Amino acid sequence: MRSALFLFLLSLLSSRTHAQPYVPGQSYFGSNNYTEYVAGNMPVILSAPHGGLLSPAAIPDRNCSGCSTVNDFNTQELARALANALHEQTGCWPHLVINRLHRRKLDANRDLPEAADGNPVAGQAWADFHNFLGNAKNDVAFQFGKGFYVDIHGHGHSIQRLELGYLLYSDELRLPDDTLNTPVFTGYSSIKHLVESNPQSLTHADLLRGSQSLGELLADRGYPATPSQSDPAPDTGEDYFSGGYNTARYSSYNGGSIDGVQIECNRTGIRDSLTQVERFADSLAVTLLDYLGRHYFGGLETSFCESSDATQSGVAWMYDVSPNPFCRYFQIRHNDDSADWTAGVYNFYGDLVQFVPVTANIPVQIVPPPGGPVFVVLRRNGEIAAVKTVLSACR
Ligand SMILES: [Zn+2]
């Protein structure tokens, strides 16, 4: 019985070895191209549910009572610019999921009945959108053990500030810090997991509106936000979006270790022009990396995916060991079909724990023994091509 189980586990491991269908940075589309997934290899997931530009006549306009059909102007553009900025700043790609349908046709931030208003084609796009997001969430949780999700929106409220939605209503945000730190309110929060586990032991209120909150880190860079240290809660009577369907579904509010926030962007200075969009995307990218470094992955020097640069080293091939740090596995790949490559994986004490051939363009997934960093020695035709230290991020 035990050996049967062992063989079964072994077969799972070996079947996992070649199961990596997505190339980071490349786009994959749902049915009819109504949804798009840009594959990622870092612990950040982005979505843009209300920035779609397609209005196919085949799908009737939604006319359910009370349903909004107004798009969030320039938010698809913002999500793409943010993904590109994160890539420029890290060399890694966030996971990005886009609803390409106009909100008249599909609202990808609602449950199915209101989202598609009964239309099966829109319903399929809704299912594709959420399959992409669910898979991205599972992938990040499996690879890194934790991560951060951002649902990107635009609001038309008069006060020109970012509204960060952690699933707490404005009257709840006006409660004292001590009240927000009780389990009742951390239990409502989209950063529930972060409250339970962050390296500085910051409280829920600290993380919502302290000096190191996402809102304050954005305000520091010239983009006022609430909640934040400088604007702890919307005042009575002020409009505020507290986070919607996607934030609840894909954040730690719903369990698991991926936290999240809905960012409702004001228009002035952020979305009026594509120049503003690009500039804000750069600031948001650096802020998110700052935030991840402080609260998740310990320091900005962290690299989530590591690649050799073939153009700099003057050779025609490149390799990639990622993610680094990893949680349960990392992968090794190269694009050199003119040589034989192998990877030796060594534990902290220098014992060889795994030795595998690596075929060009076929990633090999490595599941090392738990605990501590491992060392990967890549050999090309027997000669050492690279030695990499790969850090474990699991706790
Ligand atoms: Zn929206």
Coordinates of C-alpha atoms and ligand atoms in Angstrom, one line a residue:
M1 CA 0.0 0.0 0.0
R2 CA 2.8 2.4 1.0
S3 CA 4.8 1.6 -2.1
A4 CA 1.7 2.1 -4.3
L5 CA 1.2 5.5 -2.7
F6 CA 4.9 6.3 -3.2
L7 CA 4.6 5.4 -6.9
F8 CA 1.5 7.5 -7.2
L9 CA 3.3 10.5 -5.7
L10 CA 6.3 9.9 -7.9
S11 CA 4.0 9.9 -11.0
L12 CA 2.5 13.1 -9.9
L13 CA 5.9 14.7 -9.5
S14 CA 7.1 13.5 -12.9
S15 CA 3.9 14.5 -14.6
R16 CA 4.3 18.0 -13.1
T17 CA 7.7 18.3 -14.6
H18 CA 6.5 19.3 -18.0
A19 CA 3.2 20.9 -17.0
Q20 CA 4.0 24.6 -17.5
P21 CA 1.8 25.8 -20.3
Y22 CA 2.2 29.5 -19.8
V23 CA 5.2 31.7 -20.8
P24 CA 5.5 34.8 -18.5
G25 CA 4.7 38.0 -20.4
Q26 CA 2.7 36.2 -23.1
S27 CA -1.0 36.7 -23.7
Y28 CA -3.6 33.9 -23.7
F29 CA -7.2 34.4 -24.6
G30 CA -10.5 33.1 -23.5
S31 CA -13.3 32.1 -25.9
N32 CA -14.0 34.7 -28.6
N33 CA -10.9 36.6 -27.3
Y34 CA -13.3 38.4 -24.9
T35 CA -10.9 37.8 -22.0
E36 CA -7.1 38.0 -21.9
Y37 CA -4.5 36.5 -19.5
V38 CA -1.0 37.8 -19.5
A39 CA 0.9 35.0 -17.7
G40 CA 3.0 35.9 -14.7
N41 CA 6.0 34.7 -12.6
M42 CA 5.9 37.0 -9.6
P43 CA 3.5 37.0 -6.6
V44 CA 1.3 39.9 -7.9
I45 CA -2.0 39.4 -9.6
L46 CA -3.8 42.3 -11.4
S47 CA -7.2 42.5 -12.9
A48 CA -9.1 45.0 -14.9
P49 CA -12.9 44.1 -15.0
H50 CA -14.3 47.4 -16.1
G51 CA -12.0 48.7 -18.9
G52 CA -13.2 46.5 -21.8
L53 CA -13.6 48.2 -25.2
L54 CA -15.4 45.5 -27.2
S55 CA -19.1 45.8 -27.9
P56 CA -20.1 42.9 -30.1
A57 CA -23.6 43.1 -31.5
A58 CA -24.0 39.4 -30.8
I59 CA -24.3 40.1 -27.1
P60 CA -27.3 42.3 -26.1
D61 CA -26.6 45.2 -23.8
R62 CA -27.3 44.4 -20.2
N63 CA -30.4 46.0 -18.9
C64 CA -30.9 44.4 -15.5
S65 CA -32.5 46.9 -13.1
G66 CA -29.9 48.8 -11.0
C67 CA -27.0 47.4 -13.1
S68 CA -24.3 49.8 -14.0
T69 CA -23.1 49.7 -17.6
V70 CA -20.6 52.6 -17.3
N71 CA -16.9 51.7 -18.0
D72 CA -14.0 52.8 -15.8
F73 CA -12.2 55.0 -18.3
N74 CA -8.5 54.1 -19.1
T75 CA -8.4 51.3 -16.6
Q76 CA -7.5 48.5 -19.0
E77 CA -4.7 50.8 -20.2
L78 CA -3.6 51.4 -16.6
A79 CA -3.6 47.7 -15.8
R80 CA -1.4 47.0 -18.8
A81 CA 0.9 49.9 -18.0
L82 CA 1.2 48.7 -14.4
A83 CA 2.2 45.2 -15.6
N84 CA 4.8 46.7 -18.0
A85 CA 6.2 48.9 -15.2
L86 CA 6.5 46.0 -12.8
H87 CA 8.3 44.1 -15.6
E88 CA 10.6 47.0 -16.3
Q89 CA 11.4 47.4 -12.6
T90 CA 11.9 43.6 -11.8
G91 CA 12.4 41.7 -15.0
C92 CA 9.4 39.6 -13.8
W93 CA 5.8 39.6 -14.9
P94 CA 2.7 40.0 -12.7
H95 CA -0.3 37.9 -13.6
L96 CA -2.8 40.1 -15.4
V97 CA -6.4 39.3 -16.3
I98 CA -8.4 41.6 -18.5
N99 CA -12.1 41.6 -19.4
R100 CA -12.1 43.0 -23.0
L101 CA -15.8 43.3 -23.2
H102 CA -17.5 46.7 -22.4
R103 CA -19.4 46.8 -19.2
R104 CA -22.6 47.1 -21.3
K105 CA -22.0 43.5 -22.3
L106 CA -20.3 42.0 -19.2
D107 CA -19.6 43.2 -15.6
A108 CA -16.7 41.0 -14.5
N109 CA -16.9 42.3 -11.0
R110 CA -20.3 40.8 -10.2
D111 CA -21.6 37.3 -9.6
L112 CA -22.8 35.6 -12.8
P113 CA -26.5 36.6 -12.9
E114 CA -25.9 40.3 -12.8
A115 CA -22.5 40.0 -14.6
A116 CA -23.9 38.5 -17.8
D117 CA -27.6 39.3 -17.5
G118 CA -28.5 35.8 -18.7
N119 CA -26.5 35.8 -21.9
P120 CA -24.6 32.6 -22.4
V121 CA -21.8 34.1 -24.5
A122 CA -21.1 36.8 -21.9
G123 CA -21.5 34.0 -19.3
Q124 CA -18.7 32.1 -21.0
A125 CA -16.5 35.2 -20.9
W126 CA -17.3 35.6 -17.2
A127 CA -16.2 32.0 -16.6
D128 CA -13.0 32.5 -18.6
F129 CA -12.2 35.7 -16.6
H130 CA -12.6 33.9 -13.3
N131 CA -10.8 30.8 -14.4
F132 CA -7.8 32.8 -15.3
L133 CA -7.9 34.6 -12.0
G134 CA -8.5 31.5 -10.0
N135 CA -5.6 29.7 -11.7
A136 CA -3.3 32.7 -11.2
K137 CA -4.2 32.7 -7.5
N138 CA -3.5 29.0 -7.1
D139 CA -0.2 29.4 -9.0
V140 CA 1.0 32.2 -6.8
A141 CA -0.1 30.4 -3.6
F142 CA 1.7 27.3 -4.7
Q143 CA 4.9 28.9 -5.9
F144 CA 5.3 31.7 -3.3
G145 CA 3.1 30.7 -0.4
K146 CA 1.6 34.2 -0.3
G147 CA 1.0 37.2 -2.6
F148 CA -1.0 40.3 -3.4
Y149 CA -4.0 40.9 -5.7
V150 CA -5.1 44.2 -7.0
D151 CA -8.4 44.8 -8.7
I152 CA -8.2 48.0 -10.8
H153 CA -11.0 50.4 -11.1
G154 CA -11.8 54.1 -11.7
H155 CA -14.3 56.2 -9.8
G156 CA -16.2 59.3 -10.7
H157 CA -16.4 60.7 -7.2
S158 CA -15.7 64.4 -6.7
I159 CA -12.8 64.1 -4.2
Q160 CA -9.7 63.3 -6.3
R161 CA -8.1 60.6 -4.2
L162 CA -7.4 56.9 -4.6
E163 CA -10.0 54.8 -2.8
L164 CA -8.5 51.6 -1.4
G165 CA -11.1 49.0 -0.8
Y166 CA -10.3 46.4 1.9
L167 CA -13.9 45.3 2.2
L168 CA -14.5 47.6 5.1
Y169 CA -17.3 50.2 4.8
S170 CA -16.5 53.8 5.4
D171 CA -18.4 53.8 8.8
E172 CA -16.3 50.9 9.8
L173 CA -13.1 52.7 8.8
R174 CA -14.2 55.6 11.0
L175 CA -14.0 53.2 14.1
P176 CA -11.0 53.5 16.4
D177 CA -7.9 51.5 15.6
D178 CA -8.5 49.2 18.6
T179 CA -11.9 48.2 17.3
L180 CA -10.5 47.6 13.8
N181 CA -7.9 45.3 15.3
T182 CA -10.5 43.0 16.8
P183 CA -11.2 39.6 15.1
V184 CA -14.6 40.8 14.0
F185 CA -13.1 43.4 11.7
T186 CA -9.9 41.5 10.7
G187 CA -12.3 38.7 9.7
Y188 CA -14.0 41.1 7.2
S189 CA -10.7 42.3 5.8
S190 CA -9.1 41.6 2.4
I191 CA -5.7 41.6 4.1
K192 CA -6.7 39.1 6.8
H193 CA -3.8 36.8 6.1
L194 CA -1.3 39.7 6.2
V195 CA -2.6 40.8 9.6
E196 CA -2.0 37.3 10.9
S197 CA 1.5 37.1 9.5
N198 CA 3.7 40.1 8.7
P199 CA 7.4 40.5 9.6
Q200 CA 7.0 43.7 11.7
S201 CA 3.9 42.4 13.5
L202 CA 1.9 45.5 12.4
T203 CA -1.7 45.6 13.4
H204 CA -4.7 45.7 11.0
A205 CA -5.1 49.4 11.6
D206 CA -1.3 50.0 11.0
L207 CA -1.6 48.1 7.7
L208 CA -4.8 50.0 6.7
R209 CA -3.7 53.5 7.6
G210 CA -0.3 53.6 9.3
S211 CA 2.9 55.1 8.0
Q212 CA 3.6 51.8 6.0
S213 CA 0.1 51.3 4.7
L214 CA -0.4 51.1 1.0
G215 CA -2.4 54.3 1.1
E216 CA 0.3 56.2 2.9
L217 CA 3.1 54.8 0.6
L218 CA 1.0 56.1 -2.4
A219 CA 0.3 59.5 -0.7
D220 CA 4.1 59.8 -0.1
R221 CA 4.6 59.5 -3.8
G222 CA 2.1 62.3 -4.6
Y223 CA -1.1 60.3 -5.0
P224 CA -3.5 61.0 -2.1
A225 CA -5.4 57.9 -0.9
T226 CA -7.9 56.8 1.7
P227 CA -7.5 54.9 4.0
S228 CA -4.0 56.2 4.8
Q229 CA -2.2 57.9 7.6
S230 CA -2.9 61.3 6.1
D231 CA -6.6 60.4 5.3
P232 CA -7.6 57.6 7.7
A233 CA -11.2 57.2 6.6
P234 CA -13.8 58.9 4.3
D235 CA -15.8 61.4 6.3
T236 CA -19.5 61.0 6.8
G237 CA -21.3 61.7 3.5
E238 CA -18.2 61.3 1.3
D239 CA -18.5 58.8 -1.5
Y240 CA -16.3 55.7 -1.1
F241 CA -16.0 52.2 -2.7
S242 CA -15.1 49.6 -0.2
G243 CA -14.2 46.7 -2.6
G244 CA -16.4 44.4 -4.6
Y245 CA -17.0 40.9 -5.8
N246 CA -13.5 40.2 -7.1
T247 CA -11.8 41.6 -4.0
A248 CA -13.9 39.3 -1.8
R249 CA -13.4 36.3 -4.0
Y250 CA -9.6 36.5 -4.6
S251 CA -8.3 38.0 -1.4
S252 CA -7.7 36.3 2.0
Y253 CA -11.1 37.5 3.1
N254 CA -12.2 34.3 1.3
G255 CA -9.4 32.3 3.0
G256 CA -5.9 31.4 1.9
S257 CA -2.8 33.4 1.8
I258 CA -3.3 35.9 -1.1
D259 CA -4.2 39.3 0.2
G260 CA -5.8 41.9 -2.0
V261 CA -7.2 45.4 -2.4
Q262 CA -9.5 47.2 -4.8
I263 CA -7.9 50.3 -6.1
E264 CA -10.5 52.9 -7.3
C265 CA -8.5 55.5 -9.2
N266 CA -9.7 59.1 -9.4
R267 CA -9.5 60.7 -12.8
T268 CA -7.7 64.0 -12.4
G269 CA -3.9 63.5 -12.6
I270 CA -4.2 59.7 -13.1
R271 CA -6.6 58.7 -15.9
D272 CA -7.2 61.8 -18.0
S273 CA -4.5 61.0 -20.5
L274 CA -2.3 58.1 -21.4
T275 CA 0.7 60.1 -20.3
Q276 CA -0.8 60.4 -16.8
V277 CA -1.7 56.7 -16.9
E278 CA 2.0 55.8 -17.6
R279 CA 3.3 58.0 -14.9
F280 CA 0.9 56.8 -12.3
A281 CA 1.6 53.2 -13.3
D282 CA 5.3 53.7 -12.7
S283 CA 4.6 55.1 -9.2
L284 CA 2.1 52.4 -8.4
A285 CA 4.6 49.7 -9.5
V286 CA 7.4 51.0 -7.3
T287 CA 4.9 51.4 -4.4
L288 CA 3.7 47.8 -4.7
L289 CA 7.2 46.6 -4.8
D290 CA 8.0 48.7 -1.7
Y291 CA 4.9 47.3 0.0
L292 CA 5.8 43.7 -0.9
G293 CA 9.3 44.2 0.3
R294 CA 8.2 45.6 3.7
H295 CA 5.4 43.2 4.5
Y296 CA 5.9 40.0 2.4
F297 CA 9.3 39.2 1.0
G298 CA 11.7 41.1 3.2
G299 CA 13.6 43.7 1.4
L300 CA 13.6 45.3 -2.1
E301 CA 16.7 43.4 -3.1
T302 CA 14.4 40.3 -3.5
S303 CA 14.2 39.1 -7.0
F304 CA 11.2 37.0 -7.9
C305 CA 12.4 35.6 -11.1
E306 CA 16.0 35.4 -12.2
S307 CA 17.2 35.3 -15.8
S308 CA 20.6 35.5 -17.4
D309 CA 20.9 38.2 -20.0
A310 CA 22.1 36.6 -23.2
T311 CA 22.8 40.0 -24.9
Q312 CA 25.1 41.2 -22.1
S313 CA 27.1 38.0 -21.8
G314 CA 27.6 37.8 -25.5
V315 CA 26.2 34.3 -25.9
A316 CA 23.2 33.1 -28.0
W317 CA 21.4 31.3 -25.2
M318 CA 19.8 32.3 -21.9
Y319 CA 18.6 30.4 -18.8
D320 CA 16.1 31.1 -16.1
V321 CA 15.8 29.9 -12.5
S322 CA 12.5 31.2 -11.0
P323 CA 10.8 32.1 -8.9
N324 CA 13.5 33.1 -6.4
P325 CA 12.5 33.1 -3.6
F326 CA 10.2 30.1 -4.1
C327 CA 7.7 28.4 -1.8
R328 CA 7.2 24.8 -2.9
Y329 CA 8.9 24.6 -6.2
F330 CA 11.0 26.5 -8.7
Q331 CA 11.7 25.9 -12.3
I332 CA 14.8 25.8 -14.5
R333 CA 14.8 26.4 -18.2
H334 CA 17.1 27.5 -21.0
N335 CA 16.7 28.0 -24.8
D336 CA 20.0 26.4 -25.9
D337 CA 19.2 23.5 -28.2
S338 CA 22.9 23.3 -29.4
A339 CA 24.2 21.7 -26.1
D340 CA 23.3 19.3 -23.4
W341 CA 22.3 20.9 -20.1
T342 CA 22.0 19.4 -16.6
A343 CA 21.0 20.9 -13.3
G344 CA 22.4 19.7 -10.0
V345 CA 20.4 20.8 -6.9
Y346 CA 22.4 20.9 -3.6
N347 CA 21.0 21.5 -0.1
F348 CA 22.3 23.9 2.5
Y349 CA 25.0 21.3 3.5
G350 CA 26.2 20.8 0.0
D351 CA 24.6 17.4 -0.5
L352 CA 23.4 16.7 -4.0
V353 CA 19.6 16.2 -3.7
Q354 CA 18.6 16.1 -7.3
F355 CA 20.2 15.8 -10.7
V356 CA 18.2 16.3 -13.9
P357 CA 18.8 16.9 -17.5
V358 CA 17.2 20.1 -18.8
T359 CA 16.0 20.1 -22.4
A360 CA 15.9 23.3 -24.3
N361 CA 12.7 25.3 -23.9
I362 CA 11.1 22.7 -21.6
P363 CA 11.0 24.0 -18.1
V364 CA 11.9 21.5 -15.4
Q365 CA 10.1 21.9 -12.0
I366 CA 12.2 21.2 -8.9
V367 CA 10.5 20.4 -5.6
P368 CA 13.4 20.6 -3.2
P369 CA 13.4 19.2 0.4
P370 CA 11.8 21.7 2.8
G371 CA 13.7 24.4 4.6
G372 CA 16.8 26.5 3.8
P373 CA 18.2 27.8 0.5
V374 CA 19.3 25.4 -2.2
F375 CA 22.1 25.8 -4.7
V376 CA 21.6 25.0 -8.4
V377 CA 24.6 24.2 -10.6
L378 CA 23.8 24.4 -14.3
R379 CA 26.2 22.6 -16.6
R380 CA 26.4 23.1 -20.3
N381 CA 28.1 20.1 -22.1
G382 CA 29.6 19.3 -18.7
E383 CA 31.0 22.8 -18.0
I384 CA 29.6 24.9 -15.3
A385 CA 27.4 27.6 -16.9
A386 CA 25.9 29.1 -13.7
V387 CA 25.6 28.6 -10.0
K388 CA 22.5 30.0 -8.4
T389 CA 21.3 30.3 -4.8
V390 CA 17.6 29.8 -4.6
L391 CA 15.9 31.0 -1.4
S392 CA 12.9 29.5 0.3
A393 CA 10.1 31.9 1.1
C394 CA 7.9 29.4 2.9
R395 CA 7.4 29.8 6.6
Ligands
ZN1 ZN -15.2 49.6 -11.6

